[in-house]
Amino acid sequence: MKSSGKKPSSKENQNLVRAARKAMTHAYAPYSHFRVGAAFLTSKGELFSGCNVENASYGLSNCAERTAIFAAIAQLGPKLNIRAVAVVNDQGVPCSPCGACRQVIYEFGPDATIFFQSANGWKESHITELLPEGFRLK
Ligand code: THU
């Protein structure tokens, strides 16, 4: 497993999960009824969170992870470094970031640790384990 420079402490993980759960309560998920929350820590210690936002035109739905990242860029500007991400859902079922979100996380967090529920309980993975050979232009 590739080591991530600064893996989050268990206290940081707890804070991330708490923030993700809070954001999850804001989810707009009338189609799937699957509420998701995500939160992440930047390398400077800032915390951002987001929820999924669905649409009647299903394909336009936005995942919690991307909502959080795009909100952070809007607030902080483009110099974002994601250190750790937590993802939760309201059904307590396995839920790792989708492929699109993995690529977006990788753009701003090539060394990020992802904390999510797997089929075998909570799991911590490096982004490159979830997304081998991620695409980069620079
Ligand atoms: N979803 C997320 O927000 N994040 C994930 O990691 C997996 C899926 C959302 C998208 C959609 O609103 C709902 O879950 C069902 O796919």
PDB file of C-alpha atoms and ligand atoms in Angstrom:
ATOM      1  CA  MET A   1       0.000   0.000   0.000  1.00  0.00           C
ATOM      2  CA  LYS A   2       1.346   3.458  -0.871  1.00  0.00           C
ATOM      3  CA  SER A   3       1.787   5.476   2.295  1.00  0.00           C
ATOM      4  CA  SER A   4       0.027   8.821   2.431  1.00  0.00           C
ATOM      5  CA  GLY A   5       2.262  11.583   3.807  1.00  0.00           C
ATOM      6  CA  LYS A   6      -0.014  12.618   6.636  1.00  0.00           C
ATOM      7  CA  LYS A   7      -2.617  10.040   7.439  1.00  0.00           C
ATOM      8  CA  PRO A   8      -5.448  11.466   9.548  1.00  0.00           C
ATOM      9  CA  SER A   9      -5.433  10.651  13.269  1.00  0.00           C
ATOM     10  CA  SER A  10      -8.430   8.823  14.706  1.00  0.00           C
ATOM     11  CA  LYS A  11      -9.583  12.132  16.216  1.00  0.00           C
ATOM     12  CA  GLU A  12      -9.436  13.753  12.773  1.00  0.00           C
ATOM     13  CA  ASN A  13     -11.350  10.805  11.317  1.00  0.00           C
ATOM     14  CA  GLN A  14     -14.006  11.228  13.988  1.00  0.00           C
ATOM     15  CA  ASN A  15     -14.350  14.927  13.178  1.00  0.00           C
ATOM     16  CA  LEU A  16     -14.575  14.156   9.477  1.00  0.00           C
ATOM     17  CA  VAL A  17     -17.272  11.534   9.993  1.00  0.00           C
ATOM     18  CA  ARG A  18     -19.241  13.897  12.231  1.00  0.00           C
ATOM     19  CA  ALA A  19     -19.093  16.657   9.595  1.00  0.00           C
ATOM     20  CA  ALA A  20     -20.036  14.209   6.826  1.00  0.00           C
ATOM     21  CA  ARG A  21     -23.056  13.016   8.829  1.00  0.00           C
ATOM     22  CA  LYS A  22     -24.206  16.572   9.387  1.00  0.00           C
ATOM     23  CA  ALA A  23     -23.911  17.389   5.676  1.00  0.00           C
ATOM     24  CA  MET A  24     -25.767  14.169   4.848  1.00  0.00           C
ATOM     25  CA  THR A  25     -28.879  15.547   6.554  1.00  0.00           C
ATOM     26  CA  HIS A  26     -28.967  18.251   3.848  1.00  0.00           C
ATOM     27  CA  ALA A  27     -28.993  15.766   0.961  1.00  0.00           C
ATOM     28  CA  TYR A  28     -31.509  16.249  -1.824  1.00  0.00           C
ATOM     29  CA  ALA A  29     -32.189  12.629  -2.801  1.00  0.00           C
ATOM     30  CA  PRO A  30     -35.883  12.268  -3.697  1.00  0.00           C
ATOM     31  CA  TYR A  31     -35.133   9.783  -6.496  1.00  0.00           C
ATOM     32  CA  SER A  32     -32.689   7.315  -4.973  1.00  0.00           C
ATOM     33  CA  HIS A  33     -33.640   7.948  -1.323  1.00  0.00           C
ATOM     34  CA  PHE A  34     -29.951   7.346  -0.657  1.00  0.00           C
ATOM     35  CA  ARG A  35     -28.531  10.230   1.338  1.00  0.00           C
ATOM     36  CA  VAL A  36     -24.785  10.670   1.274  1.00  0.00           C
ATOM     37  CA  GLY A  37     -22.493  13.058   3.117  1.00  0.00           C
ATOM     38  CA  ALA A  38     -18.808  13.692   2.550  1.00  0.00           C
ATOM     39  CA  ALA A  39     -16.274  15.784   4.396  1.00  0.00           C
ATOM     40  CA  PHE A  40     -12.612  16.445   3.821  1.00  0.00           C
ATOM     41  CA  LEU A  41      -9.635  18.023   5.497  1.00  0.00           C
ATOM     42  CA  THR A  42      -7.193  20.189   3.580  1.00  0.00           C
ATOM     43  CA  SER A  43      -3.457  20.119   4.209  1.00  0.00           C
ATOM     44  CA  LYS A  44      -3.934  23.447   6.028  1.00  0.00           C
ATOM     45  CA  GLY A  45      -6.487  21.932   8.391  1.00  0.00           C
ATOM     46  CA  GLU A  46      -9.656  23.423   6.899  1.00  0.00           C
ATOM     47  CA  LEU A  47     -12.733  21.219   6.826  1.00  0.00           C
ATOM     48  CA  PHE A  48     -15.345  21.173   4.070  1.00  0.00           C
ATOM     49  CA  SER A  49     -18.427  19.045   3.603  1.00  0.00           C
ATOM     50  CA  GLY A  50     -21.148  18.323   1.079  1.00  0.00           C
ATOM     51  CA  CYS A  51     -24.141  16.155   0.297  1.00  0.00           C
ATOM     52  CA  ASN A  52     -25.585  14.567  -2.818  1.00  0.00           C
ATOM     53  CA  VAL A  53     -27.909  16.764  -4.882  1.00  0.00           C
ATOM     54  CA  GLU A  54     -30.095  14.847  -7.319  1.00  0.00           C
ATOM     55  CA  ASN A  55     -32.084  15.980 -10.339  1.00  0.00           C
ATOM     56  CA  ALA A  56     -35.198  14.800 -12.200  1.00  0.00           C
ATOM     57  CA  SER A  57     -32.803  14.355 -15.112  1.00  0.00           C
ATOM     58  CA  TYR A  58     -30.970  11.668 -13.145  1.00  0.00           C
ATOM     59  CA  GLY A  59     -27.607  11.997 -14.853  1.00  0.00           C
ATOM     60  CA  LEU A  60     -27.241  15.567 -13.602  1.00  0.00           C
ATOM     61  CA  SER A  61     -27.119  14.415  -9.998  1.00  0.00           C
ATOM     62  CA  ASN A  62     -24.037  15.442  -8.059  1.00  0.00           C
ATOM     63  CA  CYS A  63     -22.365  13.212  -5.489  1.00  0.00           C
ATOM     64  CA  ALA A  64     -21.595  14.392  -1.973  1.00  0.00           C
ATOM     65  CA  GLU A  65     -17.838  14.229  -2.581  1.00  0.00           C
ATOM     66  CA  ARG A  66     -17.918  16.520  -5.602  1.00  0.00           C
ATOM     67  CA  THR A  67     -20.354  18.909  -3.911  1.00  0.00           C
ATOM     68  CA  ALA A  68     -17.865  19.302  -1.053  1.00  0.00           C
ATOM     69  CA  ILE A  69     -14.861  19.792  -3.334  1.00  0.00           C
ATOM     70  CA  PHE A  70     -16.569  22.290  -5.632  1.00  0.00           C
ATOM     71  CA  ALA A  71     -17.863  24.265  -2.644  1.00  0.00           C
ATOM     72  CA  ALA A  72     -14.321  24.428  -1.238  1.00  0.00           C
ATOM     73  CA  ILE A  73     -12.882  25.690  -4.520  1.00  0.00           C
ATOM     74  CA  ALA A  74     -15.608  28.316  -4.688  1.00  0.00           C
ATOM     75  CA  GLN A  75     -14.711  29.468  -1.175  1.00  0.00           C
ATOM     76  CA  LEU A  76     -10.919  29.074  -1.105  1.00  0.00           C
ATOM     77  CA  GLY A  77      -9.866  29.320  -4.701  1.00  0.00           C
ATOM     78  CA  PRO A  78      -8.048  26.735  -6.795  1.00  0.00           C
ATOM     79  CA  LYS A  79      -5.060  26.026  -4.515  1.00  0.00           C
ATOM     80  CA  LEU A  80      -6.689  23.160  -2.698  1.00  0.00           C
ATOM     81  CA  ASN A  81      -4.872  20.151  -1.291  1.00  0.00           C
ATOM     82  CA  ILE A  82      -7.103  17.411   0.029  1.00  0.00           C
ATOM     83  CA  ARG A  83      -5.522  15.340   2.793  1.00  0.00           C
ATOM     84  CA  ALA A  84      -8.360  13.082   3.926  1.00  0.00           C
ATOM     85  CA  VAL A  85     -11.964  12.415   2.900  1.00  0.00           C
ATOM     86  CA  ALA A  86     -14.774  10.629   4.791  1.00  0.00           C
ATOM     87  CA  VAL A  87     -17.966   9.371   3.142  1.00  0.00           C
ATOM     88  CA  VAL A  88     -21.130   8.301   4.991  1.00  0.00           C
ATOM     89  CA  ASN A  89     -24.638   7.297   3.977  1.00  0.00           C
ATOM     90  CA  ASP A  90     -27.958   7.084   5.792  1.00  0.00           C
ATOM     91  CA  GLN A  91     -28.354   3.348   5.219  1.00  0.00           C
ATOM     92  CA  GLY A  92     -25.141   2.177   6.811  1.00  0.00           C
ATOM     93  CA  VAL A  93     -24.252   0.208   3.673  1.00  0.00           C
ATOM     94  CA  PRO A  94     -20.905  -0.026   1.862  1.00  0.00           C
ATOM     95  CA  CYS A  95     -20.301   3.149  -0.147  1.00  0.00           C
ATOM     96  CA  SER A  96     -16.952   4.063  -1.624  1.00  0.00           C
ATOM     97  CA  PRO A  97     -16.592   7.128  -3.864  1.00  0.00           C
ATOM     98  CA  CYS A  98     -17.764   6.527  -7.439  1.00  0.00           C
ATOM     99  CA  GLY A  99     -15.265   6.570 -10.287  1.00  0.00           C
ATOM    100  CA  ALA A 100     -15.999  10.172 -11.254  1.00  0.00           C
ATOM    101  CA  CYS A 101     -15.467  11.357  -7.673  1.00  0.00           C
ATOM    102  CA  ARG A 102     -12.216   9.379  -7.395  1.00  0.00           C
ATOM    103  CA  GLN A 103     -10.845  11.278 -10.374  1.00  0.00           C
ATOM    104  CA  VAL A 104     -11.984  14.625  -8.908  1.00  0.00           C
ATOM    105  CA  ILE A 105     -10.485  13.780  -5.502  1.00  0.00           C
ATOM    106  CA  TYR A 106      -7.235  12.809  -7.239  1.00  0.00           C
ATOM    107  CA  GLU A 107      -7.051  16.177  -9.020  1.00  0.00           C
ATOM    108  CA  PHE A 108      -6.850  17.999  -5.669  1.00  0.00           C
ATOM    109  CA  GLY A 109      -5.592  15.195  -3.436  1.00  0.00           C
ATOM    110  CA  PRO A 110      -3.121  12.881  -5.175  1.00  0.00           C
ATOM    111  CA  ASP A 111      -1.956  11.737  -1.726  1.00  0.00           C
ATOM    112  CA  ALA A 112      -5.360  11.724  -0.020  1.00  0.00           C
ATOM    113  CA  THR A 113      -6.615   9.092   2.393  1.00  0.00           C
ATOM    114  CA  ILE A 114     -10.230   8.018   1.896  1.00  0.00           C
ATOM    115  CA  PHE A 115     -12.281   6.757   4.840  1.00  0.00           C
ATOM    116  CA  PHE A 116     -15.437   4.888   3.824  1.00  0.00           C
ATOM    117  CA  GLN A 117     -17.668   1.956   4.624  1.00  0.00           C
ATOM    118  CA  SER A 118     -16.654  -1.191   2.751  1.00  0.00           C
ATOM    119  CA  ALA A 119     -18.260  -4.626   2.667  1.00  0.00           C
ATOM    120  CA  ASN A 120     -15.942  -5.454   5.590  1.00  0.00           C
ATOM    121  CA  GLY A 121     -16.607  -2.400   7.720  1.00  0.00           C
ATOM    122  CA  TRP A 122     -14.808   0.950   7.766  1.00  0.00           C
ATOM    123  CA  LYS A 123     -11.815   1.075   5.512  1.00  0.00           C
ATOM    124  CA  GLU A 124      -9.025   3.571   4.938  1.00  0.00           C
ATOM    125  CA  SER A 125      -7.534   3.580   1.432  1.00  0.00           C
ATOM    126  CA  HIS A 126      -5.060   5.758  -0.392  1.00  0.00           C
ATOM    127  CA  ILE A 127      -6.674   7.477  -3.392  1.00  0.00           C
ATOM    128  CA  THR A 128      -4.294   5.663  -5.759  1.00  0.00           C
ATOM    129  CA  GLU A 129      -5.519   2.314  -4.443  1.00  0.00           C
ATOM    130  CA  LEU A 130      -9.050   3.351  -5.389  1.00  0.00           C
ATOM    131  CA  LEU A 131      -7.923   4.996  -8.634  1.00  0.00           C
ATOM    132  CA  PRO A 132      -4.786   3.426 -10.107  1.00  0.00           C
ATOM    133  CA  GLU A 133      -3.320   5.388 -13.021  1.00  0.00           C
ATOM    134  CA  GLY A 134      -5.412   8.499 -12.339  1.00  0.00           C
ATOM    135  CA  PHE A 135      -5.392  11.009 -15.164  1.00  0.00           C
ATOM    136  CA  ARG A 136      -3.311  14.201 -14.882  1.00  0.00           C
ATOM    137  CA  LEU A 137      -2.541  16.937 -17.381  1.00  0.00           C
ATOM    138  CA  LYS A 138       0.241  18.525 -15.319  1.00  0.00           C
TER     139      LYS A 138
HETATM  140  N1  THU B   1     -23.638   9.013  -4.238  1.00  0.00           N
HETATM  141  C1  THU B   1     -22.814   9.899  -3.613  1.00  0.00           C
HETATM  142  O1  THU B   1     -23.211  11.036  -3.333  1.00  0.00           O
HETATM  143  N2  THU B   1     -21.570   9.497  -3.299  1.00  0.00           N
HETATM  144  C2  THU B   1     -21.079   8.233  -3.471  1.00  0.00           C
HETATM  145  O2  THU B   1     -19.945   7.960  -3.099  1.00  0.00           O
HETATM  146  C3  THU B   1     -21.923   7.209  -4.125  1.00  0.00           C
HETATM  147  C4  THU B   1     -23.217   7.695  -4.653  1.00  0.00           C
HETATM  148  C5  THU B   1     -25.012   9.433  -4.532  1.00  0.00           C
HETATM  149  C6  THU B   1     -25.330   9.743  -5.968  1.00  0.00           C
HETATM  150  C7  THU B   1     -26.843   9.561  -5.974  1.00  0.00           C
HETATM  151  O3  THU B   1     -27.456  10.755  -5.548  1.00  0.00           O
HETATM  152  C8  THU B   1     -27.104   8.498  -4.929  1.00  0.00           C
HETATM  153  O4  THU B   1     -25.912   8.405  -4.162  1.00  0.00           O
HETATM  154  C9  THU B   1     -27.447   7.141  -5.490  1.00  0.00           C
HETATM  155  O5  THU B   1     -26.515   6.757  -6.438  1.00  0.00           O
END
